[in-house]
Coordinates of C-alpha atoms and ligand atoms in Angstrom, one line a residue:
X292 CA 76.3 7.5 -193.6
X293 CA 75.6 11.2 -194.2
X294 CA 77.1 12.4 -197.4
X295 CA 77.3 16.0 -198.7
X296 CA 78.3 16.6 -202.3
X297 CA 79.4 19.9 -203.8
X298 CA 78.9 19.6 -207.6
X299 CA 80.7 22.3 -209.6
X300 CA 78.7 24.3 -212.0
X301 CA 81.3 23.7 -214.6
X302 CA 80.1 20.1 -214.9
X303 CA 76.4 20.6 -214.1
X304 CA 75.9 23.7 -216.3
X305 CA 79.0 24.1 -218.5
X306 CA 76.8 26.2 -220.9
X307 CA 73.2 25.8 -219.9
X308 CA 72.2 22.9 -217.7
X309 CA 73.6 19.6 -219.1
X310 CA 70.5 17.4 -218.9
X311 CA 72.4 14.3 -219.9
X312 CA 74.8 14.8 -217.1
X313 CA 72.0 15.7 -214.7
X314 CA 70.2 12.4 -215.6
X315 CA 73.3 10.4 -214.8
X316 CA 74.0 12.2 -211.6
X317 CA 70.4 11.7 -210.5
X318 CA 70.6 8.0 -211.0
X319 CA 73.7 7.8 -208.8
X320 CA 72.1 10.0 -206.1
X321 CA 68.9 8.0 -206.0
X322 CA 70.8 4.8 -205.7
X323 CA 73.0 6.2 -202.9
X324 CA 70.0 7.7 -201.1
X325 CA 68.7 4.1 -200.5
X326 CA 71.5 3.6 -198.0
X327 CA 72.7 7.1 -197.1
X328 CA 71.5 10.6 -196.2
X329 CA 72.4 12.8 -199.1
X330 CA 72.7 16.5 -199.6
X331 CA 73.9 18.1 -202.9
X332 CA 75.0 21.7 -203.2
X333 CA 75.3 22.8 -206.9
X334 CA 77.4 25.5 -208.4
X335 CA 76.5 28.2 -210.9
X336 CA 78.6 27.3 -214.0
X337 CA 78.4 29.4 -217.2
X338 CA 75.0 30.9 -216.5
X339 CA 76.3 32.4 -213.2
X340 CA 79.5 33.7 -214.8
X341 CA 77.5 35.3 -217.6
X342 CA 75.1 37.0 -215.3
X343 CA 77.9 38.1 -213.0
X344 CA 79.8 39.6 -215.9
X345 CA 76.8 41.5 -217.0
X346 CA 76.2 42.9 -213.4
X347 CA 79.9 43.8 -213.2
X348 CA 79.7 45.7 -216.5
X349 CA 76.7 47.6 -215.1
X350 CA 78.9 48.7 -212.2
X351 CA 77.2 46.7 -209.6
X352 CA 78.9 46.0 -206.3
X353 CA 80.8 42.7 -205.6
X354 CA 78.2 41.5 -203.2
X355 CA 75.5 42.1 -205.7
X356 CA 77.5 40.2 -208.3
X357 CA 77.7 37.3 -205.8
X358 CA 74.0 37.5 -205.3
X359 CA 73.4 37.2 -209.1
X360 CA 75.6 34.1 -209.0
X361 CA 73.6 32.7 -206.1
X362 CA 70.4 33.1 -208.1
X363 CA 71.9 31.1 -210.9
X364 CA 73.0 28.3 -208.6
X365 CA 69.4 28.0 -207.3
X366 CA 68.2 27.6 -210.9
X367 CA 70.6 24.7 -211.3
X368 CA 69.4 23.2 -208.1
X369 CA 65.8 23.3 -209.4
X370 CA 66.9 21.5 -212.6
X371 CA 68.5 18.7 -210.5
X372 CA 65.4 18.5 -208.3
X373 CA 63.2 18.1 -211.3
X374 CA 65.4 15.3 -212.6
X375 CA 65.3 13.5 -209.3
X376 CA 61.5 13.2 -209.5
X377 CA 60.1 12.5 -206.0
X378 CA 63.5 11.5 -204.7
X379 CA 64.4 14.9 -203.4
X380 CA 62.8 17.7 -201.4
X381 CA 61.0 20.1 -203.6
X382 CA 62.2 23.1 -201.7
X383 CA 65.6 24.8 -202.5
X384 CA 66.7 26.0 -199.0
X385 CA 68.2 29.5 -199.0
X386 CA 70.0 29.2 -195.7
X387 CA 72.2 26.6 -194.0
X388 CA 69.8 26.2 -191.1
X389 CA 66.8 25.6 -193.4
X390 CA 69.0 23.1 -195.2
X391 CA 70.1 21.3 -192.0
X392 CA 66.4 21.1 -190.9
X393 CA 65.5 19.5 -194.2
X394 CA 68.4 17.0 -194.3
X395 CA 67.0 13.5 -193.9
X396 CA 65.2 10.9 -195.7
X397 CA 64.9 12.6 -199.1
X398 CA 67.8 14.0 -201.1
X399 CA 68.4 17.7 -200.3
X400 CA 69.4 19.9 -203.2
X401 CA 70.4 23.6 -202.8
X402 CA 72.6 26.3 -204.3
X403 CA 74.2 29.3 -202.7
X404 CA 73.2 31.1 -199.5
X405 CA 75.0 34.5 -198.9
X406 CA 77.5 36.6 -200.8
X407 CA 81.2 36.3 -200.1
X408 CA 81.9 32.7 -200.8
X409 CA 81.3 29.8 -203.2
X410 CA 78.9 26.9 -203.1
X411 CA 81.8 24.8 -201.8
X412 CA 81.7 26.8 -198.6
X413 CA 78.0 26.2 -198.4
X414 CA 78.6 22.5 -198.7
X415 CA 81.4 22.6 -196.2
X416 CA 79.3 24.4 -193.6
X417 CA 76.4 22.0 -194.2
X418 CA 78.7 19.0 -193.8
X419 CA 79.8 20.5 -190.5
X420 CA 76.3 21.2 -189.3
X421 CA 74.8 17.8 -190.1
X422 CA 77.9 15.9 -189.0
X423 CA 78.6 14.5 -192.5
X424 CA 80.7 11.4 -192.7
X425 CA 82.1 12.5 -196.0
X426 CA 82.2 15.7 -198.0
X427 CA 82.7 15.1 -201.7
X428 CA 84.0 18.0 -203.8
X429 CA 83.2 17.2 -207.4
X430 CA 84.6 19.5 -210.1
X431 CA 86.1 19.2 -213.6
X432 CA 89.5 18.5 -212.2
X433 CA 90.3 14.9 -211.3
X434 CA 92.5 15.6 -208.2
X435 CA 94.3 18.3 -206.3
X436 CA 97.5 19.2 -208.0
X437 CA 100.7 20.7 -206.6
X438 CA 100.0 23.8 -208.7
X439 CA 97.1 24.9 -210.9
X440 CA 96.9 22.3 -213.7
X441 CA 95.0 24.7 -215.9
X442 CA 98.0 27.1 -215.8
X443 CA 100.9 24.7 -215.5
X444 CA 101.4 21.6 -217.7
X445 CA 103.9 20.0 -215.3
X446 CA 101.5 20.1 -212.3
X447 CA 101.3 16.7 -210.5
X448 CA 98.2 15.2 -208.8
X449 CA 98.4 14.5 -205.1
X450 CA 96.5 11.4 -203.7
X451 CA 96.6 12.5 -200.0
X452 CA 97.1 16.1 -199.0
X453 CA 97.6 17.6 -195.6
X454 CA 95.1 20.4 -194.9
X455 CA 97.9 23.0 -194.3
X456 CA 99.5 22.1 -197.7
X457 CA 96.1 22.6 -199.3
X458 CA 95.9 26.1 -197.8
X459 CA 99.3 26.8 -199.2
X460 CA 98.5 25.6 -202.7
X461 CA 95.2 27.5 -202.9
X462 CA 96.3 30.7 -201.1
X463 CA 96.8 32.8 -204.2
X464 CA 93.6 31.9 -206.0
X465 CA 90.7 34.3 -206.6
X466 CA 88.3 35.8 -204.1
X467 CA 86.0 37.6 -206.5
X468 CA 82.4 36.8 -207.6
X469 CA 82.5 34.0 -210.1
X470 CA 86.2 33.3 -209.5
X471 CA 86.4 31.2 -206.4
X472 CA 89.1 28.5 -206.5
X473 CA 88.9 24.7 -206.2
X474 CA 88.0 25.2 -202.5
X475 CA 87.7 28.8 -201.1
X476 CA 89.0 30.0 -197.8
X477 CA 85.7 29.7 -196.0
X478 CA 85.4 26.1 -197.0
X479 CA 89.0 25.3 -196.1
X480 CA 88.7 26.9 -192.7
X481 CA 85.5 24.9 -191.9
X482 CA 86.9 21.5 -193.0
X483 CA 90.1 22.2 -191.0
X484 CA 88.4 23.2 -187.8
X485 CA 86.0 20.3 -187.9
X486 CA 88.3 17.8 -189.6
X487 CA 85.7 16.9 -192.1
X488 CA 86.6 13.9 -194.3
X489 CA 86.9 15.6 -197.6
X490 CA 87.5 14.0 -201.0
X491 CA 88.2 15.7 -204.4
X492 CA 87.0 13.9 -207.5
X493 CA 86.1 14.5 -211.1
X494 CA 82.3 14.8 -211.0
X495 CA 82.0 13.7 -214.6
X496 CA 83.2 10.2 -213.6
X497 CA 80.0 8.9 -211.9
X498 CA 81.4 5.4 -211.1
X499 CA 84.5 6.9 -209.5
X500 CA 82.2 9.1 -207.3
X501 CA 80.3 6.1 -206.2
X502 CA 83.6 4.3 -205.4
X503 CA 84.8 7.3 -203.4
X504 CA 81.6 7.5 -201.3
X505 CA 81.5 3.8 -200.6
X506 CA 85.1 3.7 -199.4
X507 CA 86.4 1.8 -202.4
X508 CA 89.6 2.7 -204.3
X509 CA 89.0 5.9 -206.2
X510 CA 90.9 8.4 -208.4
X511 CA 91.2 11.8 -206.6
X512 CA 92.5 13.4 -203.5
X513 CA 91.8 12.7 -199.8
X514 CA 92.4 15.5 -197.3
X515 CA 94.3 14.4 -194.2
X516 CA 94.5 16.3 -190.8
Ligands
LIG1324 P1 80.2 28.9 -207.4 O1 81.4 29.6 -207.7 O2 80.1 28.1 -206.3 O3 79.8 28.1 -208.7 O4 79.0 29.9 -207.4 P2 80.6 27.3 -209.8 O5 80.2 28.1 -211.0 O6 80.1 25.9 -209.7 O7 82.1 27.3 -209.6 P3 83.0 26.1 -210.0 O8 82.6 25.7 -211.4 O9 82.8 25.0 -209.0 O10 84.4 26.7 -210.0 C1 78.8 30.9 -208.4 C2 79.0 32.3 -207.8 O11 77.9 32.6 -207.0 C3 78.3 33.3 -205.9 C4 79.8 33.6 -206.1 O12 80.0 34.8 -206.8 C5 80.2 32.4 -206.9 O13 81.4 32.6 -207.6 N1 78.0 32.6 -204.6 C6 77.7 31.3 -204.6 C7 77.9 33.3 -203.4 O14 78.2 34.5 -203.4 N2 77.5 32.7 -202.3 C8 77.1 31.4 -202.3 O15 76.8 30.9 -201.2 C9 77.3 30.7 -203.4

């Protein structure tokens, strides 16, 4: 199988890079890569948000702020590559076509590409390009909820969600640098047009992620078309 992960910066770099988490994630990725082609797109987390805020305070443009975020995601990618030892490509591709060319035997790790979207969008386009069998969106939320669980205490998790309902739930979320929602509009549009099998899981639960990839019962949300 071809598997593309989007690993939220909130779990990989909640402050700086969480080396303990990176070590656990690397173990899972190395084991999966024995059977599957694996790509991992990592988010920016706190370092990205801090640098974006600084750039914003200096009056930089939104696209420049996005660019600052992108640089932080690539630093996180390098940290994961280093933990993977020889298991991954050494290069952090900076475009989708370079990434698609590199996708293969070794684990591919990358961060952002261009301003205007999140790393989830990068992972969605890469999933589309390489014909991924599954796109795993791993964040610090354990499922898609009927409303934002960080804002509403009565929000309910949804096991299977229709793509159009997902658009509706996420439509009012942010579009600014450092503030993209659970899945941004670019990512949503890509998975909808190409009907990419997409799963939402809590990336901190490594065993649950393995279950999701291998088609076992898992806790999270499956997008249906
Ligand atoms: P993300 O928003 O994808 O990282 O990238 P994150 O911190 O992991 O987000 P969560 O934790 O999953 O919510 C950080 C920032 O980098 C810019 C955006 O400003 C984004 O908010 N970025 C990233 C881009 O402009 N283009 C990219 O391709 C990727």
